[in-house]
mmCIF file of C-alpha atoms in Angstrom:
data_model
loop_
_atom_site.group_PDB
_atom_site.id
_atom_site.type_symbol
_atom_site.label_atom_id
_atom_site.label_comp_id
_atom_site.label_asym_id
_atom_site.label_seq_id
_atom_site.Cartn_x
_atom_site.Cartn_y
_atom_site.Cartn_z
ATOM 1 C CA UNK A 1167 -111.951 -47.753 -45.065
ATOM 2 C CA UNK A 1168 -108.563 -49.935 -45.429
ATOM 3 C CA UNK A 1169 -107.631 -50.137 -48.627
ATOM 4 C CA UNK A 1170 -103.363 -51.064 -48.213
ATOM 5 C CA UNK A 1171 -103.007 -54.454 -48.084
ATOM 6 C CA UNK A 1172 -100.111 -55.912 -45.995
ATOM 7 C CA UNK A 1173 -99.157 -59.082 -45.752
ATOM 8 C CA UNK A 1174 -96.562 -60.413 -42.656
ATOM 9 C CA UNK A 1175 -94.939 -64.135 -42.930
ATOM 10 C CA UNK A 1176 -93.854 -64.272 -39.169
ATOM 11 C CA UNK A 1177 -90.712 -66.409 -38.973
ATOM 12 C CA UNK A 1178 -90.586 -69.730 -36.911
ATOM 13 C CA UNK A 1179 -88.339 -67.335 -34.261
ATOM 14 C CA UNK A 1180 -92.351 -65.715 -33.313
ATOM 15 C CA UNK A 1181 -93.232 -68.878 -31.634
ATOM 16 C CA UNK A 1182 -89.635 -71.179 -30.611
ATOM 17 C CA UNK A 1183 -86.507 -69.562 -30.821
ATOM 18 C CA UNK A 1184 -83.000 -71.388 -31.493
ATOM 19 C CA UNK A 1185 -82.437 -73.581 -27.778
ATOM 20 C CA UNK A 1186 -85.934 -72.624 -26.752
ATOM 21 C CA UNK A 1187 -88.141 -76.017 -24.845
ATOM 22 C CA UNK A 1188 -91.428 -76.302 -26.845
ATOM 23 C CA UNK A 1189 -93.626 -75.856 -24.125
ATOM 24 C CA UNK A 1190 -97.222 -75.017 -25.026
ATOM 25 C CA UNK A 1191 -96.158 -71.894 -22.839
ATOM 26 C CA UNK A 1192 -93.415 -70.996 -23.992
ATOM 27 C CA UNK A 1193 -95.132 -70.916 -27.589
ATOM 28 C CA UNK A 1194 -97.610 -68.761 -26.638
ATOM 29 C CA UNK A 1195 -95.829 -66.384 -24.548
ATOM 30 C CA UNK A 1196 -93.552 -65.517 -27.835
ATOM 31 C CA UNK A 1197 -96.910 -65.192 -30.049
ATOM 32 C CA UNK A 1198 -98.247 -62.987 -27.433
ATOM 33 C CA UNK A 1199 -95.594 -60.763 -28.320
ATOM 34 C CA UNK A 1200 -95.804 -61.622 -32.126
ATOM 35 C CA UNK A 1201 -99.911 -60.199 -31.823
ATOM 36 C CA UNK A 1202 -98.652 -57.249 -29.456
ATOM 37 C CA UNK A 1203 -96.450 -55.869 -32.832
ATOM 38 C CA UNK A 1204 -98.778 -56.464 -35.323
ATOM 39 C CA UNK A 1205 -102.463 -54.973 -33.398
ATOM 40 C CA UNK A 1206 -101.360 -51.467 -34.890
ATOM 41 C CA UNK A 1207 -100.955 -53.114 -38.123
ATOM 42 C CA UNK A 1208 -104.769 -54.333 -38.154
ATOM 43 C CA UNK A 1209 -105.524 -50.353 -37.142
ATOM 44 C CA UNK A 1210 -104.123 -49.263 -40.652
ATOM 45 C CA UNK A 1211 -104.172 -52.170 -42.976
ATOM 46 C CA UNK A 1212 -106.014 -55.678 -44.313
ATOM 47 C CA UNK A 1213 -103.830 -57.484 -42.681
ATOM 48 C CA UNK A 1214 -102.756 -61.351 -44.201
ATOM 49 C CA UNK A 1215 -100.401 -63.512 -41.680
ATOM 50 C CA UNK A 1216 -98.583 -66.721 -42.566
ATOM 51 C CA UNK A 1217 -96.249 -67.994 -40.168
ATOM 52 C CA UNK A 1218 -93.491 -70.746 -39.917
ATOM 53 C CA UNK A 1219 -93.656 -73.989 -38.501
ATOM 54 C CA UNK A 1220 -90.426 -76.066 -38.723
ATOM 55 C CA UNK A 1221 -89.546 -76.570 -35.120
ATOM 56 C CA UNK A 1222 -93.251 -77.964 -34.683
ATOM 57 C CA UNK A 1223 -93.174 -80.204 -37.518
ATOM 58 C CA UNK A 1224 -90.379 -81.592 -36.185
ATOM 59 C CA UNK A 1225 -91.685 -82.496 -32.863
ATOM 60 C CA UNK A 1226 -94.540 -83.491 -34.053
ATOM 61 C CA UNK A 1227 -92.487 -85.895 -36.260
ATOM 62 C CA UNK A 1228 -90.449 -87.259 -33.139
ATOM 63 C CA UNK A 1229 -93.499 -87.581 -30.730
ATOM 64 C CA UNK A 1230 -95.611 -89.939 -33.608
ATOM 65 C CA UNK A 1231 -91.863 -91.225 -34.435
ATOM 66 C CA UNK A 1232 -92.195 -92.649 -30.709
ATOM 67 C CA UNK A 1233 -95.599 -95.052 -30.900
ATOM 68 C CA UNK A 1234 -93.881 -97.526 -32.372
ATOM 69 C CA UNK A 1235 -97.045 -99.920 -33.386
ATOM 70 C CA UNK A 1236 -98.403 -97.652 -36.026
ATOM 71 C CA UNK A 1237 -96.556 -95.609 -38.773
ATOM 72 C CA UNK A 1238 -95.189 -92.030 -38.536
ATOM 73 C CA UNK A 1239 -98.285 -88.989 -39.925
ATOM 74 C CA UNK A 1240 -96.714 -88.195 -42.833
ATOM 75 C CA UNK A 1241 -95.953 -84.206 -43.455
ATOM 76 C CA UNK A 1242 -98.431 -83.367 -45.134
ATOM 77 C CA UNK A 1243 -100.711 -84.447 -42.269
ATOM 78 C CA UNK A 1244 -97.966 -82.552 -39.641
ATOM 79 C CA UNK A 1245 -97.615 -79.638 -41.872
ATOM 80 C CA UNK A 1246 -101.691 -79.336 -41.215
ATOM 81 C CA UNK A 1247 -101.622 -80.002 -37.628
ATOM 82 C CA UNK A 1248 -99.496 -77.266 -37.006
ATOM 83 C CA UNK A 1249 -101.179 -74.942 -39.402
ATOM 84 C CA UNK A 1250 -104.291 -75.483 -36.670
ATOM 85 C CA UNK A 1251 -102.285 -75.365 -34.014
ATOM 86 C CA UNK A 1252 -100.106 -72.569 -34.547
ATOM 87 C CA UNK A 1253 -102.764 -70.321 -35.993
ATOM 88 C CA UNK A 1254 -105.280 -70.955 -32.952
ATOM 89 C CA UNK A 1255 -102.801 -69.444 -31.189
ATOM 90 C CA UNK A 1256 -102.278 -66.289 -33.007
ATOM 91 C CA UNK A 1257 -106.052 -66.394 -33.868
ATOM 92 C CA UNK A 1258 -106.879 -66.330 -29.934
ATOM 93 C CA UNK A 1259 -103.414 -63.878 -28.791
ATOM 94 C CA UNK A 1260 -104.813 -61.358 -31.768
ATOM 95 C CA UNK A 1261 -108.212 -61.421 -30.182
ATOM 96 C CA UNK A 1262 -107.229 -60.709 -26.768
ATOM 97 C CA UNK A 1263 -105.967 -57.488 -27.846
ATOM 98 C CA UNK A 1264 -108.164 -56.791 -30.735
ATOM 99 C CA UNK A 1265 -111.355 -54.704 -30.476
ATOM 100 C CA UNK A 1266 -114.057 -57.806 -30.250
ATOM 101 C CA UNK A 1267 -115.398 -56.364 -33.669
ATOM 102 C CA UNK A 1268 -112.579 -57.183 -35.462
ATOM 103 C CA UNK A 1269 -112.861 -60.701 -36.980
ATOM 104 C CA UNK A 1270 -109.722 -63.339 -37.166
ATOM 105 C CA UNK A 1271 -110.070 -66.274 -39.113
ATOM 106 C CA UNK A 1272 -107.244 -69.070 -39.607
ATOM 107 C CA UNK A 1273 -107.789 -71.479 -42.857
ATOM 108 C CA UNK A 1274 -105.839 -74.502 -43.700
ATOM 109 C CA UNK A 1275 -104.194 -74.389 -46.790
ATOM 110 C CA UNK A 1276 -103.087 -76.748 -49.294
ATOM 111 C CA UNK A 1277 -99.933 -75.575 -51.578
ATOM 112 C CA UNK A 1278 -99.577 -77.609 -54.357
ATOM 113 C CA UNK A 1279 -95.843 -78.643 -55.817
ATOM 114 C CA UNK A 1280 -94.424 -80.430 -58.310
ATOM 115 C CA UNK A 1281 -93.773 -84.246 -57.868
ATOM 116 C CA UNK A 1282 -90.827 -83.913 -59.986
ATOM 117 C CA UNK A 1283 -89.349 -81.017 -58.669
ATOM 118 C CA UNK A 1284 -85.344 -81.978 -57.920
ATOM 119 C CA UNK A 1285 -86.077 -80.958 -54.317
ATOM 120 C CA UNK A 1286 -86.866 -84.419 -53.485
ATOM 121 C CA UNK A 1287 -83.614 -85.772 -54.125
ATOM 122 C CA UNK A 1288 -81.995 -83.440 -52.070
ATOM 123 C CA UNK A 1289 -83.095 -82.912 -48.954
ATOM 124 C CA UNK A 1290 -82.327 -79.704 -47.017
ATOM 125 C CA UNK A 1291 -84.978 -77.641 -45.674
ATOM 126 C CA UNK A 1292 -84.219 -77.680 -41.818
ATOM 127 C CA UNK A 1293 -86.830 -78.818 -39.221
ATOM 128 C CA UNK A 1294 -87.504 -80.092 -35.738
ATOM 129 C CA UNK A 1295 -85.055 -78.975 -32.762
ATOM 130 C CA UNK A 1296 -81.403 -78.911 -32.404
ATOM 131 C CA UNK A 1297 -78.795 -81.844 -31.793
ATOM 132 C CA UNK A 1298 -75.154 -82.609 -31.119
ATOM 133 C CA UNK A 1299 -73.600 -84.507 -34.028
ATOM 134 C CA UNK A 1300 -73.739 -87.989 -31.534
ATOM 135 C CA UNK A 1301 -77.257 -87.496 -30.927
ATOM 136 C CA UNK A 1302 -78.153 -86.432 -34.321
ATOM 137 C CA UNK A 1303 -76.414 -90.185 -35.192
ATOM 138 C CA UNK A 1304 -78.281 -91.516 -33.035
ATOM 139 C CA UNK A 1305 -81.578 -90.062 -34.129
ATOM 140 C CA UNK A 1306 -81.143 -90.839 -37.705
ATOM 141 C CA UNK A 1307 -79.809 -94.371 -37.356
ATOM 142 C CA UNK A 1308 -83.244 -94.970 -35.070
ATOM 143 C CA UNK A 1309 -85.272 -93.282 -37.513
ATOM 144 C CA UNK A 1310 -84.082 -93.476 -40.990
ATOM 145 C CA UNK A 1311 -83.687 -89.229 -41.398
ATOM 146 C CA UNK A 1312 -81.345 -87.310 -42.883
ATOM 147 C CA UNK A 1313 -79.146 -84.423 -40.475
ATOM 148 C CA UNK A 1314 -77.157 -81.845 -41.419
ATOM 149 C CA UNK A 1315 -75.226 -79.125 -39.660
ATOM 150 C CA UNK A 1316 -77.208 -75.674 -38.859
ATOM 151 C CA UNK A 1317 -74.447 -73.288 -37.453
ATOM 152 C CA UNK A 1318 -73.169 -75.055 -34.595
ATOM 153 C CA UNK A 1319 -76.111 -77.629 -33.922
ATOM 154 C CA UNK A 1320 -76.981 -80.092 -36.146
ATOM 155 C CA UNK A 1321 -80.859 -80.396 -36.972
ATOM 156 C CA UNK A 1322 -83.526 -83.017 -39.541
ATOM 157 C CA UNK A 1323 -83.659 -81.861 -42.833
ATOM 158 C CA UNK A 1324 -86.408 -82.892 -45.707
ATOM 159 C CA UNK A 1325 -87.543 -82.125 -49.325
ATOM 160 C CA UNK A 1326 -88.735 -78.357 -49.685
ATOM 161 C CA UNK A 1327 -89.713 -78.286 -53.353
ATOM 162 C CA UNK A 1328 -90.720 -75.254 -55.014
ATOM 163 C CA UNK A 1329 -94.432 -73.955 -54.205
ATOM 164 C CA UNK A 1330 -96.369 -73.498 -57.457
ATOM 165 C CA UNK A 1331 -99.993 -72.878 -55.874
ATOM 166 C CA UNK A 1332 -102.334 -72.196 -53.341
ATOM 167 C CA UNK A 1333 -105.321 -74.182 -53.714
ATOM 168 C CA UNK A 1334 -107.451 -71.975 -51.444
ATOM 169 C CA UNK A 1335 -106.998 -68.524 -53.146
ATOM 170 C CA UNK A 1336 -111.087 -67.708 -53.373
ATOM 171 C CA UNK A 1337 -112.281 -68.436 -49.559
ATOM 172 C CA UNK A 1338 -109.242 -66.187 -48.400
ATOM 173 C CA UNK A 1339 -110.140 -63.493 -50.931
ATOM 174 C CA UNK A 1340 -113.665 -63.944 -49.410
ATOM 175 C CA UNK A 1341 -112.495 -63.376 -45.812
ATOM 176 C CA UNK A 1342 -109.949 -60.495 -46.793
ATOM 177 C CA UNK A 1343 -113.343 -58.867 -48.357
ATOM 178 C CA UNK A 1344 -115.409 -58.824 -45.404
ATOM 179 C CA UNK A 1345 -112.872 -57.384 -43.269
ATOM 180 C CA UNK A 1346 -110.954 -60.429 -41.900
ATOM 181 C CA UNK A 1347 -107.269 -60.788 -40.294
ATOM 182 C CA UNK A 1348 -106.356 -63.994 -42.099
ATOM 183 C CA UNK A 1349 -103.931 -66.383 -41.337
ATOM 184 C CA UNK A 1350 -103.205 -69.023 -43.792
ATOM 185 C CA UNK A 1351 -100.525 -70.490 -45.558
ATOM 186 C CA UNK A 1352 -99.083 -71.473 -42.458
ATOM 187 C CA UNK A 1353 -95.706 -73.428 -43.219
ATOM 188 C CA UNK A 1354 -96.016 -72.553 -46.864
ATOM 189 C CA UNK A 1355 -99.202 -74.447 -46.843
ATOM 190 C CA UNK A 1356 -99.755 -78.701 -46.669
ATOM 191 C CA UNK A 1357 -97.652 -79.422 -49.344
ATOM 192 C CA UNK A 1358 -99.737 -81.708 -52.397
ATOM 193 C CA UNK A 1359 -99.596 -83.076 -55.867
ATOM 194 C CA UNK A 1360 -101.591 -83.029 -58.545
ATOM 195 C CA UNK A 1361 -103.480 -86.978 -58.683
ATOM 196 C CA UNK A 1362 -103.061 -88.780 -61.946
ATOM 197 C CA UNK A 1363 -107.045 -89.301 -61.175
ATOM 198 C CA UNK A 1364 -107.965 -85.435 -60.740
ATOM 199 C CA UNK A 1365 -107.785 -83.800 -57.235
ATOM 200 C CA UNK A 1366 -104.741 -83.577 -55.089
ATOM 201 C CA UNK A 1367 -103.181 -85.788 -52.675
ATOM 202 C CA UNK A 1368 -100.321 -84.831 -49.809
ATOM 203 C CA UNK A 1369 -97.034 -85.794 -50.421
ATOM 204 C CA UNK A 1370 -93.657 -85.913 -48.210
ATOM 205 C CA UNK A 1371 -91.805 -82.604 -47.648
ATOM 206 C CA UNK A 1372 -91.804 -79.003 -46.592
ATOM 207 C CA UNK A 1373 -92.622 -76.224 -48.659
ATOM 208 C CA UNK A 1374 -90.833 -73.118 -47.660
ATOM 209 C CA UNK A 1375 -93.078 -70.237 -45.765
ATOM 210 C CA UNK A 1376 -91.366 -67.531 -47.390
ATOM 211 C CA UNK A 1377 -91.748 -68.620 -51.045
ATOM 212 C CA UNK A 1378 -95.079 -69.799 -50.685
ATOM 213 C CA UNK A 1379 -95.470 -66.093 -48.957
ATOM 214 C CA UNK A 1380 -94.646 -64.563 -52.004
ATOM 215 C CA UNK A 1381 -96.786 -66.264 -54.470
ATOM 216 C CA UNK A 1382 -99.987 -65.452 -51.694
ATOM 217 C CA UNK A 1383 -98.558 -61.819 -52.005
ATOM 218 C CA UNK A 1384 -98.284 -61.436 -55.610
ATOM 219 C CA UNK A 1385 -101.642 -63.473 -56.186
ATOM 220 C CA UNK A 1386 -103.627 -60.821 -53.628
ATOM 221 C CA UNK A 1387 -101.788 -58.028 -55.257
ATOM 222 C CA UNK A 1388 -100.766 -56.701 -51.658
ATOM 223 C CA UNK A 1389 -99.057 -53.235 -50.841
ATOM 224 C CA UNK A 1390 -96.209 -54.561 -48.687
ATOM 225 C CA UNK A 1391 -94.859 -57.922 -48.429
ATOM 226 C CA UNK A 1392 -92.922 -58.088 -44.959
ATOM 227 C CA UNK A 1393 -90.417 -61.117 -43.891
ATOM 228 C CA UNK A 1394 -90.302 -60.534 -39.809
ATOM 229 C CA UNK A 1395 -87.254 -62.598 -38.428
ATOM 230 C CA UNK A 1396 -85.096 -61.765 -35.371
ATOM 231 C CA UNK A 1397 -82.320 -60.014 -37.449
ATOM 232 C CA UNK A 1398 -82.896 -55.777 -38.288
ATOM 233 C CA UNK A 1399 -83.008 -56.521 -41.672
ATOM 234 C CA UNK A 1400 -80.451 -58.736 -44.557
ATOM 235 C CA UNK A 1401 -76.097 -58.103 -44.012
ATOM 236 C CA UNK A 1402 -73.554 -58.322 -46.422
ATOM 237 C CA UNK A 1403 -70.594 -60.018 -44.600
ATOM 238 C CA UNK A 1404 -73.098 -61.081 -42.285
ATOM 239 C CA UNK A 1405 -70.676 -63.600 -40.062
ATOM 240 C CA UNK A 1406 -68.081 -61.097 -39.976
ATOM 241 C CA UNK A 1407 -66.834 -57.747 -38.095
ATOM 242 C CA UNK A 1408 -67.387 -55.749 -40.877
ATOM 243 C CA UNK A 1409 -71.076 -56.828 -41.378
ATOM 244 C CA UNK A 1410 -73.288 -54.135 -43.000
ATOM 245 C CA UNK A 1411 -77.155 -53.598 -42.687
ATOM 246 C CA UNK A 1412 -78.310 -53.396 -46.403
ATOM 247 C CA UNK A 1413 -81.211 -50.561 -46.242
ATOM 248 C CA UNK A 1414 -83.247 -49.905 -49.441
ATOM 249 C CA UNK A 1415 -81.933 -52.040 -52.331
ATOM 250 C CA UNK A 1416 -83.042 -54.013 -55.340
ATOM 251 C CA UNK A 1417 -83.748 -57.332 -56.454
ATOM 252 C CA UNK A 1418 -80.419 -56.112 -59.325
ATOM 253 C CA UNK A 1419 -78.284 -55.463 -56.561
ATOM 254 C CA UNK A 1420 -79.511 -58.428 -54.328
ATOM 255 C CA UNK A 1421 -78.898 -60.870 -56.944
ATOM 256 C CA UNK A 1422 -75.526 -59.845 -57.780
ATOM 257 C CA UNK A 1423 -74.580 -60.275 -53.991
ATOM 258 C CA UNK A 1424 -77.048 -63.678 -54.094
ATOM 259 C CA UNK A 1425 -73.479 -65.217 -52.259
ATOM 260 C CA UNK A 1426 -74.011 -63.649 -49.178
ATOM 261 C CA UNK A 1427 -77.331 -65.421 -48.042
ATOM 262 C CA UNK A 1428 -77.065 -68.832 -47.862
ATOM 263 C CA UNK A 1429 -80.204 -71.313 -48.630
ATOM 264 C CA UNK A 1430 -80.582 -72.340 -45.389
ATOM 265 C CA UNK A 1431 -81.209 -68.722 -43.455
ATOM 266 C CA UNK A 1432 -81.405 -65.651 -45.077
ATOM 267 C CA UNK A 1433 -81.465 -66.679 -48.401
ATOM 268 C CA UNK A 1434 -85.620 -67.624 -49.341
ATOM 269 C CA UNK A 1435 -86.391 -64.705 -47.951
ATOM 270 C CA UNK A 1436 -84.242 -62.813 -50.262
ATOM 271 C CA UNK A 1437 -85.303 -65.047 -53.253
ATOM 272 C CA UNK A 1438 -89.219 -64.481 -52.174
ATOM 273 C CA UNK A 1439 -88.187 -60.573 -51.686
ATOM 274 C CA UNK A 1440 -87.186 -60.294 -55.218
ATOM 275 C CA UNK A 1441 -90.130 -62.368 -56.627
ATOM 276 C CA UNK A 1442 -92.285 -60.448 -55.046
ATOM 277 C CA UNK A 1443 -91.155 -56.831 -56.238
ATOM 278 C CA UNK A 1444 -90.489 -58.395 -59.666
ATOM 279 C CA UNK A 1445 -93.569 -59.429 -60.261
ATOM 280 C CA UNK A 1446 -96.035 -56.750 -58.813
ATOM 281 C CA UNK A 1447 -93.651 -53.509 -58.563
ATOM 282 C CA UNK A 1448 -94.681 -53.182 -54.903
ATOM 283 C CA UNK A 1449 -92.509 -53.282 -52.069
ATOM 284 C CA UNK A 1450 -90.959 -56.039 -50.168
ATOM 285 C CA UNK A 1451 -89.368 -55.693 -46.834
ATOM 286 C CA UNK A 1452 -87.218 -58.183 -44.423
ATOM 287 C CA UNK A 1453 -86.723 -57.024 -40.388
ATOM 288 C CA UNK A 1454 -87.304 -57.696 -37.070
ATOM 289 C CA UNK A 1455 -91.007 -58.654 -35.569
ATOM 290 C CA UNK A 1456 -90.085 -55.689 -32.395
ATOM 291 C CA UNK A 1457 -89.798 -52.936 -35.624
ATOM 292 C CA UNK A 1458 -92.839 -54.571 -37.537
ATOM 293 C CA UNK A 1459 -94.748 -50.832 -37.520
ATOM 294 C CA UNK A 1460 -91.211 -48.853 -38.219
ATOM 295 C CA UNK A 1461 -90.447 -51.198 -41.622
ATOM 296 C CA UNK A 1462 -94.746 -50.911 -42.638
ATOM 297 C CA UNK A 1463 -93.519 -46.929 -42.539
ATOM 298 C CA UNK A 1464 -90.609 -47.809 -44.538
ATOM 299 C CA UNK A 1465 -88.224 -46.394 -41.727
ATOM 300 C CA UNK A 1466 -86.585 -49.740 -40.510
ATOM 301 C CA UNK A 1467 -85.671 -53.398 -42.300
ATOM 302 C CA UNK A 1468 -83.861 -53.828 -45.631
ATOM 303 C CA UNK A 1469 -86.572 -52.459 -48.269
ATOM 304 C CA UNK A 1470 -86.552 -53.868 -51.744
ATOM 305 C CA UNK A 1471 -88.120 -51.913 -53.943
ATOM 306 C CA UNK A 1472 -87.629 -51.790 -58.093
ATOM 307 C CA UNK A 1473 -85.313 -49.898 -59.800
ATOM 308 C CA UNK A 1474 -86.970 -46.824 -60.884
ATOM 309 C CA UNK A 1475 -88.318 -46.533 -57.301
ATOM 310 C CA UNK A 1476 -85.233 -46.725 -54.990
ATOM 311 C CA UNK A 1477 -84.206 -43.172 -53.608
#
């Protein structure tokens, strides 16, 4: 019987990476390798997978952006395409490899947010592909966004306001109960607001997979929270030669070096890290997809872990 509950928020790296075409193909080739690490997970663990979706937002985004007769889909309605999309693919790549016997189940999954949160006056969670600074000009002055600069590329960005809950909590307690893989949250969930009316309705942004992550962890009470990126784990110095790989640490010592991960990389994942372990006393862990099974032994990946636990 499993009793350890993991749960994995694949970056947006396990489907596109940076420079990548967004083939259909190419997609699934990289989640064919995203399923290939995590089958020995499902061997040991309940396993829980959320999963990025930036780059496909964006596209999305551009391709409705193009029929010029009708309106652009709002995010919310992009953020839940690509929750389907993105999670069939997982779904049906976990399968394949999967003992038949093992159910998979992706749910859609509405976070909701706060329609006041500040986030919505400044734009800067990244998504979509990569530009030049002309083209990015060019983009924006067709289409009204807003760009900034992400390394050396410049890229869309839009409100990511903070998550404060996932609406579907019960049917994914449900699946996790009868044995399930699930994979939900996808994105950090279609992001909604609270109707003056009652209910919820969708609203314009992107809430950030990593926080929204760590809420799902701390609400299932699960073992390990993992972060899998394509980095070995979270640097001090990280842009220069004397870069160091921070091993097991704390959320103390993490927020006292909070400088050294910016907002727009390494930096939610940190934040979401720290949540996490603050608020449950379990472990939290950030690493590479390829060492997924090393960093669920505890033997790879930057481990956060509290205080009175660290060795």
């Amino acid at each position: 019987m499993k009793e350890r509950t993991v749960l994995v928020a694949l970056g947006g790296n396990a489907l596109l990476k940076r420079g990548e075409s967004p083939d259909p193909a190419v997609q699934r080739e990289n989640v064919r390798r995203a399923a290939e690490a995590l089958a020995p997970l499902a061997k040991e663990y309940k396993l829980v997978l959320t999963h990025g979706n930036g780059p496909q937002v964006g596209l999305l985004a551009l391709q409705a952006a193009a029929y010029t007769k009708s309106k652009p889909y709002p995010l919310d309605i992009l953020g839940a395409e690509t929750e389907g999309m993105i999670g069939y693919l997982i779904e049906q790549e976990l399968r394949n490899i999967l003992p038949p016997d093992v159910p998979v189940a992706t749910m859609l999954t509405m976070t909701a947010v706060d329609p006041s949160d500040t986030a919505f006056e400044n734009p800067e969670k990244f998504v979509g592909p990569v530009y030049t600074k002309e083209q990015a000009g060019e983009v924006g002055n067709a289409t009204g966004w807003t760009f900034r600069q992400d390394g050396f590329d410049w890229r869309r960005v839009v409100p990511s306001p903070e998550p404060v809950k996932i609406l579907e909590m019960k049917p994914i307690r449900w699946l996790i109960e009868k044995g399930a893989i699930v994979i939900c949250t996808g994105g950090g969930g279609i992001p909604v607001v609270p109707s003056p009316g009652g209910g919820y309705s969708g609203i314009e942004a992107v809430i950030d997979k990593d926080l929204a992550s760590a809420i799902l962890a701390e609400e299932l009470r699960a073992d390990l929270f993992i972060m899998a990126t394509d980095v070995e784990g979270v640097y001090l110095n990280w842009k220069e030669e004397d870069r160091e790989l921070i091993g097991e640490t704390t959320p103390r010592f993490l927020g006292e070096n909070r400088h050294h991960f910016p907002p727009g990389s390494m930096g939610p994942k940190v934040d979401a890290a720290c949540r996490f372990v603050e608020a449950t006393g379990n472990p939290a862990a950030i690493g590479s997809l390829e060492e997924i099974a090393e960093i669920a032994a505890g033997s790879a990946g930057t481990i956060v872990r509290r205080e009175s636990e660290t060795r």
